[in-house]
Coordinates of C-alpha atoms in Angstrom, one line a residue:
M1 CA -0.1 0.1 0.2
S2 CA 1.4 3.8 -0.8
R3 CA 1.6 5.7 2.2
F4 CA -0.3 8.5 0.2
D5 CA -3.2 6.1 1.5
A6 CA -2.4 6.5 5.1
V7 CA -5.0 9.8 5.8
T8 CA -7.7 9.9 4.3
I9 CA -9.5 12.7 5.0
S10 CA -13.2 13.3 3.3
L11 CA -15.5 16.4 3.8
R12 CA -18.6 16.4 4.7
N13 CA -21.4 17.9 5.9
S14 CA -23.0 16.0 9.3
P15 CA -25.8 17.0 11.6
I16 CA -24.8 17.3 15.2
T17 CA -26.5 16.7 19.3
S18 CA -26.2 20.3 20.3
T19 CA -23.9 23.9 19.3
S20 CA -22.6 23.5 22.5
D21 CA -20.9 20.5 20.8
A22 CA -19.8 21.9 18.1
T23 CA -15.9 22.4 18.6
R24 CA -15.7 18.7 19.6
A25 CA -17.7 16.9 16.7
F26 CA -14.9 19.4 14.1
G27 CA -12.0 18.8 16.4
E28 CA -12.3 14.8 15.8
D29 CA -13.5 15.2 11.9
P30 CA -11.1 17.4 10.5
G31 CA -12.8 16.6 6.9
L32 CA -16.6 18.0 8.9
I33 CA -16.7 21.3 7.4
I34 CA -20.9 22.2 7.6
A35 CA -22.2 21.0 11.2
R36 CA -26.9 20.8 11.8
P37 CA -26.9 21.2 14.9
N38 CA -29.5 20.0 16.4
R39 CA -32.3 22.6 19.5
S40 CA -32.3 21.5 22.3
I41 CA -35.2 20.9 24.4
Y42 CA -34.0 22.0 27.2
N43 CA -34.0 25.5 26.0
P44 CA -36.9 26.2 24.9
V45 CA -36.6 30.1 24.9
Y46 CA -32.8 30.5 23.7
F47 CA -29.7 29.2 21.9
T48 CA -26.6 29.8 21.6
V49 CA -23.6 30.3 19.0
P50 CA -20.0 28.9 19.7
E51 CA -16.9 31.2 18.7
G52 CA -15.5 30.4 15.8
F53 CA -18.1 29.3 13.3
Y54 CA -20.6 31.2 11.4
A55 CA -23.7 30.8 11.9
L56 CA -27.2 30.7 10.2
V57 CA -30.7 31.0 12.3
S58 CA -33.5 29.3 10.5
D59 CA -37.2 30.3 11.8
F60 CA -39.1 27.9 11.0
G61 CA -36.5 26.3 8.2
R62 CA -36.7 30.1 7.3
I63 CA -32.4 31.4 7.0
I64 CA -32.9 34.9 8.6
D65 CA -30.7 38.0 9.2
Y66 CA -29.4 39.0 11.6
E67 CA -29.9 42.3 12.9
G68 CA -26.9 44.1 15.2
P69 CA -26.0 48.0 15.7
A70 CA -24.3 47.4 11.8
G71 CA -26.9 46.4 10.6
K72 CA -27.8 43.0 8.6
T73 CA -26.0 40.6 8.1
E74 CA -26.3 36.7 7.0
T75 CA -24.0 35.0 9.8
W76 CA -25.0 35.4 13.8
P77 CA -22.2 36.1 16.5
A78 CA -21.0 33.8 18.7
G79 CA -23.0 33.9 22.1
F80 CA -26.8 33.7 23.9
H81 CA -29.8 34.4 21.3
W82 CA -33.4 34.6 22.6
G83 CA -35.9 32.7 20.0
H84 CA -39.4 29.8 20.5
P85 CA -37.6 25.8 20.3
F86 CA -39.2 26.1 16.1
K87 CA -35.9 29.5 15.7
K88 CA -32.6 27.4 15.4
V89 CA -28.7 27.1 14.0
L90 CA -29.7 26.0 10.9
Y91 CA -25.2 25.5 9.1
L92 CA -22.7 26.0 11.4
V93 CA -20.0 26.7 9.4
T94 CA -15.7 26.6 10.8
K95 CA -14.1 29.4 10.3
Q96 CA -10.8 27.6 10.4
A97 CA -8.2 27.1 7.0
I98 CA -9.3 23.6 6.0
V99 CA -6.2 21.3 4.4
F100 CA -6.9 18.7 1.9
D101 CA -5.3 16.2 1.3
A102 CA -5.5 15.2 -2.7
P103 CA -2.5 12.8 -3.9
C104 CA -1.8 12.3 -7.4
R105 CA -1.1 9.0 -8.9
G106 CA 0.0 7.6 -12.0
V107 CA 2.1 11.3 -12.6
L108 CA 4.0 11.2 -16.1
T109 CA 7.4 12.8 -16.3
K110 CA 9.2 14.1 -19.4
D111 CA 11.1 10.9 -19.6
N112 CA 7.3 9.1 -20.2
V113 CA 7.9 7.2 -15.9
G114 CA 4.6 7.8 -13.8
I115 CA 5.0 9.6 -10.2
E116 CA 2.6 9.8 -7.3
I117 CA 2.5 13.5 -6.2
D118 CA 1.0 14.6 -2.6
I119 CA -0.8 17.5 -3.0
A120 CA -2.6 19.7 -0.7
I121 CA -4.9 22.1 -0.2
V122 CA -5.8 24.7 1.5
F123 CA -8.8 27.0 2.1
R124 CA -11.4 28.9 3.9
V125 CA -14.9 29.6 3.4
I126 CA -15.3 33.6 3.7
E127 CA -17.6 35.1 5.9
E128 CA -20.0 37.9 3.0
D129 CA -21.0 34.0 0.9
V130 CA -21.0 31.3 3.9
K131 CA -25.1 32.0 3.3
Q132 CA -24.4 30.0 -0.4
F133 CA -21.5 27.6 0.5
A134 CA -23.7 26.1 2.9
V135 CA -26.5 26.1 0.9
K136 CA -25.3 25.2 -3.0
V137 CA -21.9 23.0 -2.0
N138 CA -22.3 19.8 -1.5
P139 CA -18.9 18.7 0.3
K140 CA -18.8 15.5 -1.4
D141 CA -19.1 17.1 -4.8
L142 CA -16.4 20.1 -4.6
E143 CA -13.8 17.7 -3.4
I144 CA -14.3 15.2 -7.0
R145 CA -14.2 19.0 -8.1
L146 CA -10.8 19.5 -6.3
Q147 CA -9.3 16.2 -6.9
A148 CA -9.8 16.9 -10.3
Q149 CA -8.7 19.7 -11.1
V150 CA -5.1 19.7 -8.8
D151 CA -5.1 16.3 -11.3
Q152 CA -5.4 18.2 -14.1
G153 CA -2.5 20.6 -12.6
V154 CA -0.2 18.3 -11.1
K155 CA -0.8 16.2 -14.5
N156 CA 0.4 19.7 -16.5
L157 CA 3.6 19.7 -14.3
G158 CA 4.6 16.2 -14.5
R159 CA 5.0 16.7 -18.1
E160 CA 7.5 19.1 -17.6
I161 CA 9.9 18.0 -14.9
T162 CA 12.0 14.6 -15.4
T163 CA 12.5 11.8 -13.0
R164 CA 16.0 13.2 -11.7
D165 CA 13.6 16.6 -10.9
A166 CA 10.5 15.4 -9.0
Y167 CA 12.3 15.2 -5.6
G168 CA 13.3 18.7 -6.2
L169 CA 9.7 20.0 -6.3
R170 CA 8.8 19.1 -2.8
S171 CA 8.8 21.8 0.3
V172 CA 7.1 24.1 -2.4
R173 CA 4.3 26.4 -1.0
T174 CA 2.7 29.5 -2.6
T175 CA 1.7 31.3 0.9
V176 CA 1.4 31.1 4.7
I177 CA -1.0 28.4 6.5
Q178 CA -2.5 28.5 10.1
T179 CA -4.3 25.4 10.8
T180 CA -5.0 23.7 14.0
A181 CA -5.4 20.6 12.8
G182 CA -2.1 18.6 14.6
T183 CA -1.1 15.5 12.1
E184 CA -2.4 17.8 8.9
E185 CA 0.3 20.6 10.4
E186 CA 2.9 18.1 11.3
D187 CA 2.5 17.1 8.0
L188 CA 2.9 20.6 6.2
A189 CA 6.0 21.0 8.8
A190 CA 7.4 18.6 7.1
A191 CA 6.8 19.4 3.8
E192 CA 8.5 23.1 4.4
E193 CA 11.7 21.2 5.1
T194 CA 14.4 21.4 1.9
K195 CA 14.4 17.3 1.3
I196 CA 17.6 17.0 -1.5
G197 CA 20.1 15.5 1.2
R198 CA 20.0 12.4 -2.3
M199 CA 21.2 14.8 -4.6
T200 CA 24.7 14.9 -3.9
S201 CA 26.9 16.9 -7.2
T202 CA 26.9 20.9 -8.2
E203 CA 24.3 18.9 -11.5
D204 CA 21.7 17.3 -9.5
V205 CA 21.1 20.1 -7.1
E206 CA 20.8 23.6 -9.2
L207 CA 18.3 20.9 -11.4
A208 CA 16.4 20.6 -8.5
Q209 CA 16.7 24.5 -7.5
I210 CA 15.3 24.2 -11.2
A211 CA 12.2 21.6 -10.3
Q212 CA 11.4 24.1 -7.4
E213 CA 10.8 27.2 -9.6
K214 CA 8.9 25.5 -11.7
G215 CA 7.0 23.7 -8.8
A216 CA 6.6 27.3 -7.6
S217 CA 5.4 28.2 -10.9
S218 CA 3.4 25.0 -11.4
T219 CA 1.2 25.5 -8.5
Q220 CA 0.9 29.5 -8.2
N221 CA -0.8 28.9 -11.3
M222 CA -2.8 26.3 -9.9
K223 CA -3.7 28.4 -6.8
T224 CA -5.3 30.8 -9.1
A225 CA -7.1 27.9 -11.2
L226 CA -8.4 26.4 -8.3
N227 CA -9.4 30.1 -6.8
R228 CA -11.2 31.1 -10.0
A229 CA -13.0 28.4 -10.3
F230 CA -14.3 27.8 -6.7
R231 CA -14.8 32.2 -5.7
P232 CA -18.1 31.5 -7.0
D233 CA -19.1 29.0 -4.2
G234 CA -17.8 30.2 -1.6
I235 CA -14.0 29.2 -1.2
E236 CA -11.1 30.5 -1.0
I237 CA -7.4 29.4 -2.0
T238 CA -5.0 30.3 0.1
G239 CA -2.2 27.8 -0.7
V240 CA -1.3 25.3 -3.0
I241 CA 1.3 22.5 -1.4
I242 CA 3.4 19.7 -2.9
K243 CA 3.7 18.1 0.6
D244 CA 6.0 14.7 -0.9
V245 CA 7.3 13.4 -4.3
N246 CA 7.2 8.8 -4.3
L247 CA 8.5 7.3 -7.4
P248 CA 8.3 4.2 -8.8
P249 CA 10.8 1.6 -6.5
S250 CA 13.4 0.6 -9.6
I251 CA 14.0 4.7 -10.2
Q252 CA 14.8 5.2 -6.4
R253 CA 16.9 2.9 -6.0
Q254 CA 18.8 4.0 -9.0
L255 CA 18.6 7.4 -7.8
E256 CA 19.8 5.9 -4.2
E257 CA 22.4 3.4 -6.4
K258 CA 24.0 6.7 -8.0
T259 CA 23.4 8.6 -4.7
N260 CA 25.5 5.5 -2.5
V261 CA 28.6 6.0 -5.1
D262 CA 28.7 9.3 -5.9
S263 CA 28.7 10.0 -1.6
R264 CA 31.4 6.9 -1.6
N265 CA 33.7 8.6 -4.2
K266 CA 33.4 11.9 -2.4
A267 CA 34.5 10.0 0.6
Q268 CA 37.3 8.6 -1.2
R269 CA 38.4 11.9 -2.4
M270 CA 38.0 13.6 1.2
Q271 CA 39.7 10.3 2.3
Q272 CA 42.8 11.5 0.5
K273 CA 42.8 14.8 1.3
K274 CA 42.2 14.2 4.9
D275 CA 45.8 12.2 4.3
V276 CA 47.4 15.1 2.3
Q277 CA 46.2 17.6 4.8
S278 CA 47.2 15.2 7.8
T279 CA 51.2 15.4 5.6
T280 CA 51.1 18.0 5.9
F281 CA 50.4 19.0 9.0
S282 CA 52.4 15.8 10.4
E283 CA 55.6 17.7 8.5
A284 CA 55.1 21.2 9.2
L285 CA 54.3 20.3 13.0
Q286 CA 57.6 18.5 13.0
R287 CA 58.9 21.1 11.4
L288 CA 57.7 23.6 13.8
N289 CA 58.6 21.7 17.1
Q290 CA 62.2 21.5 15.8
S291 CA 62.2 25.2 15.1
N292 CA 60.9 25.3 18.5
A293 CA 63.2 23.4 20.7
E294 CA 65.6 25.5 19.2
A295 CA 64.9 28.8 19.5
M296 CA 63.8 27.1 22.5
S297 CA 67.5 26.6 23.4
Q298 CA 69.2 29.4 22.3
A299 CA 67.0 31.6 23.7
T300 CA 68.0 29.7 27.2
G301 CA 71.7 30.3 26.7
E302 CA 71.0 33.9 26.1
M303 CA 69.1 34.4 29.0
D304 CA 71.7 31.9 31.6
R305 CA 74.3 34.4 29.8
D306 CA 72.1 37.5 30.8
V307 CA 71.7 36.2 34.4
N308 CA 75.3 35.3 35.4
A309 CA 75.9 39.2 33.9
V310 CA 73.6 40.5 35.7
T311 CA 74.1 39.0 38.7
V312 CA 77.9 40.8 38.5
E313 CA 77.0 44.1 37.8
L314 CA 73.7 43.6 41.2
Q315 CA 76.9 42.3 43.2
K316 CA 78.7 45.3 42.6
A317 CA 76.2 47.8 42.9
K318 CA 75.6 45.8 46.5
A319 CA 79.2 46.7 47.4
D320 CA 78.8 50.0 46.2
L321 CA 75.5 50.9 47.8
N322 CA 77.4 49.5 51.3
N323 CA 80.4 51.9 51.0
T324 CA 78.2 54.6 50.2
M325 CA 75.4 53.9 52.7
E326 CA 78.4 53.6 55.6
E327 CA 79.8 57.0 54.1
I328 CA 77.3 59.1 54.5
R329 CA 76.3 57.2 58.1
R330 CA 79.7 59.1 58.8
K331 CA 79.5 62.4 57.2
T332 CA 75.7 62.7 59.4
E333 CA 77.1 61.9 62.4
I334 CA 79.9 64.2 62.0
E335 CA 77.4 67.0 61.4
V336 CA 74.7 66.1 63.8
E337 CA 78.2 66.5 66.5
S338 CA 78.3 69.7 64.2
I339 CA 74.5 70.9 64.7
K340 CA 74.5 70.5 68.6
Q341 CA 77.1 72.0 69.8
Q342 CA 75.9 75.0 67.7
T343 CA 72.9 74.4 69.0
Q344 CA 74.0 75.1 72.5
L345 CA 76.0 77.9 71.7
Q346 CA 72.8 79.8 70.2
A347 CA 70.3 78.5 73.3
T348 CA 73.3 80.4 75.9
E349 CA 73.3 83.8 74.0
S350 CA 69.6 83.2 73.3
E351 CA 69.0 82.9 77.3
Q352 CA 71.9 85.4 78.2
L353 CA 69.9 87.9 75.7
V354 CA 66.7 87.1 77.0
K355 CA 68.2 88.0 81.0
A356 CA 69.7 91.2 79.8
T357 CA 66.4 91.9 78.4
L358 CA 64.3 90.9 80.9
T359 CA 66.3 93.4 83.3
A360 CA 66.8 96.1 81.1
H361 CA 63.0 96.3 80.8
E362 CA 62.1 95.6 84.6
A363 CA 64.6 99.1 85.3
Q364 CA 62.7 100.3 83.1
A365 CA 59.7 99.5 84.2
K366 CA 59.8 100.8 87.7
A367 CA 61.8 103.7 86.9
E368 CA 58.5 104.3 84.8
A369 CA 56.1 103.7 87.3
Q370 CA 57.8 105.8 90.1
R371 CA 57.6 108.4 87.7
I372 CA 53.9 107.3 86.9
E373 CA 52.9 106.9 90.7
T374 CA 55.1 110.5 92.0
E375 CA 52.9 112.6 89.4
T376 CA 50.4 110.7 89.9
E377 CA 50.5 112.3 93.9
A378 CA 51.0 115.1 92.6
Y379 CA 48.6 115.3 90.8
V380 CA 46.1 113.9 93.1
K381 CA 47.2 116.0 95.9
T382 CA 47.1 119.5 93.4
T383 CA 43.2 118.1 92.5
M384 CA 42.6 117.8 96.2
A385 CA 43.9 121.3 97.5
R386 CA 42.0 123.0 94.6
A387 CA 38.3 120.8 95.7
E388 CA 39.2 121.8 99.5
L389 CA 39.2 125.2 98.6
E390 CA 36.4 125.2 96.4
S391 CA 34.8 123.3 98.8
A392 CA 36.0 125.8 101.6
K393 CA 34.6 128.1 99.1
F394 CA 30.9 126.8 98.7
K395 CA 30.3 126.6 102.5
A396 CA 31.6 129.9 103.5
K397 CA 28.6 130.8 100.9
A398 CA 25.9 128.4 102.4
S399 CA 27.0 129.9 106.1
I400 CA 26.5 133.5 104.6
L401 CA 23.2 132.0 103.1
M402 CA 22.0 130.3 105.7
S403 CA 22.5 132.8 108.5
E404 CA 20.6 135.3 106.1
A405 CA 18.0 132.6 105.5
E406 CA 18.2 132.0 109.6
G407 CA 17.5 135.6 109.9
E408 CA 14.5 136.2 108.5
I409 CA 12.9 132.5 109.0
A410 CA 14.0 132.4 112.7
S411 CA 11.2 132.4 114.5
Q412 CA 9.1 130.0 111.8
I413 CA 11.8 127.4 112.9
S414 CA 10.7 128.0 116.5
A415 CA 7.9 127.1 116.8
M416 CA 8.1 124.6 114.4
K417 CA 10.8 123.2 115.8
E418 CA 9.3 123.6 119.4
Y419 CA 6.1 121.2 117.3
E420 CA 8.7 118.8 115.9
T421 CA 9.9 118.3 120.1
E422 CA 6.2 117.5 121.7
K423 CA 5.0 115.3 118.7
R424 CA 8.1 113.3 119.1
R425 CA 6.7 113.5 123.4
L426 CA 3.5 111.5 122.5
D427 CA 5.3 109.4 119.5
V428 CA 7.8 108.4 122.7
Y429 CA 4.8 108.2 125.7
A430 CA 2.3 106.5 123.1
A431 CA 5.3 103.4 122.7
L432 CA 5.9 103.0 126.3
S433 CA 2.3 102.4 126.6
E434 CA 2.3 99.8 124.4
N435 CA 4.9 98.1 125.7
P436 CA 3.7 95.0 128.2
E437 CA 7.0 94.7 129.2
L438 CA 7.6 98.5 130.8
T439 CA 8.4 99.6 134.6
I440 CA 7.4 102.8 135.8
A441 CA 9.3 103.5 138.6
P442 CA 8.7 107.1 141.7
Q443 CA 11.6 109.8 141.1
D444 CA 13.6 109.4 144.0
D445 CA 17.1 111.5 145.5
D446 CA 19.5 108.7 144.8
G447 CA 16.7 106.1 142.5
S448 CA 17.1 103.5 144.3
L449 CA 13.1 103.1 143.9
A450 CA 13.5 102.7 140.6
T451 CA 16.3 100.3 140.2
M452 CA 14.1 97.6 142.6
M453 CA 11.7 97.8 140.8
V454 CA 14.2 96.8 137.8
A455 CA 15.7 94.0 139.7
D456 CA 12.0 92.6 140.8
E457 CA 11.2 92.7 137.2
I458 CA 14.6 90.2 136.7
L459 CA 13.4 87.8 139.3
Q460 CA 9.9 87.2 138.2
K461 CA 10.7 86.9 134.3
N462 CA 13.4 84.6 136.0
A463 CA 11.3 82.3 138.4
G464 CA 11.2 78.6 138.2
K465 CA 14.0 78.8 135.9
P466 CA 18.0 78.2 137.2
P467 CA 19.7 80.9 139.2
S468 CA 21.9 82.6 136.6
R469 CA 24.3 85.8 137.0
S470 CA 21.4 88.7 136.5
T471 CA 19.1 86.4 138.7
I472 CA 21.9 86.1 141.4
L473 CA 22.6 90.2 141.2
A474 CA 19.0 90.6 141.4
E475 CA 18.5 89.6 144.7
M476 CA 22.0 90.7 146.3
V477 CA 19.7 94.4 145.0
I478 CA 17.1 93.8 147.1
Q479 CA 18.0 92.5 150.2
S480 CA 21.2 95.6 150.0
K481 CA 17.9 98.4 149.7
G482 CA 15.9 96.3 152.6
N483 CA 12.6 98.0 153.2
K484 CA 12.9 101.4 151.0
S485 CA 12.2 99.7 147.6
L486 CA 8.8 100.0 146.1
R487 CA 7.5 97.6 144.1
L488 CA 5.2 98.0 141.1
D489 CA 4.2 95.0 137.9
V490 CA 2.2 96.9 135.5
G491 CA 3.3 93.7 133.0
N492 CA 0.9 91.4 134.7
G493 CA -1.3 93.4 136.4
D494 CA -0.6 91.5 139.9

């Protein structure tokens, strides 16, 4: 069985249980292009349109347009739509690109050899013509017509190429295809790779490139012819791909034998070239190693000589450096000692000079201070004398003025003095009357009565206290005065 019979995709128009089952049905059946969903009995008041499909809705079997904000359209948008049980989605048409395999067998080449060419047609349904496509196009008829058109185009292509050019037709495409079918996508990706590995000579590669150009031109012409034939049905052909070419077994064996011979010859030529290059590289490497060894030996001898010379110069430089350092050390010690002596001498001279300067300044300062003190004392005395003179003058003038004033107000002053004297006497009496401890004694000739009253007052104040010098003297005074005393205790009222 040929490998073209391994996968067969048949275009179909099939019923499905409901619109919600559309994604699964189209995913499992790559040949399904039109689905006829049934209206679910569980949704009597609304129906749904799934994403990724063109939907045509019927009302009692008559296709009706959708009236939206942008106006009327034949297709209904995805989502929920209200409607009675007889208003339903009549057709669902996929928006995805559809890949239709159209294998062509018995294609005769220019050298009258029958080959098989696998063609893939990629098409999609035009949105504006969905109604026409769903109503008028039968998927089986479409499949037959596509196969017939492809067979005719491939046969025309076969008559333009030889058997050796056939493999160069692969990987020819006219547009970039996007599809979601897993197996078809893998087949298309594999078909995009350039497969000319069986041809090894430059002539074969050039023939393959020419065949690719012919294939590209033929597929482009085929695409144009297919669009012209199927555009009225609402179908747009977006790509024509030559997926694979299958030669007769005898031709394949001949090409394989030729390829093997060419490969062996090329391998022998490459091996010979490699052997020559290996010999050349070995000789060059040997010469390079010998040259490097000689250069290393010469460089080692020169380096040893340079090291010895540098060692001798270094030792001599060290000896010279040691002598120079010893000489510098001796000179430095002598200079340091000389500097110390000069410094001590200068310090002694500076100290003597400072002492002399301080003595001179001290004597000068003392003389200046004595002079200033003398001048200050004389100035003070003179100033005091002048002040005393002026004061005496002012006192004399004041005495004269006071005498004159007293002569005029003598009588007034005398009256004022008497008034002040009486007022002071009254103030004294008032103060004495407010003193609770005041003792009043009558006046006698020798004052003995007053003395005894004072002594008695002292004894009363110190009654109950330890004896003191005041109390003892007060007792002695009372005993000495005898019965002459008269005691009045004004403070206690006894």
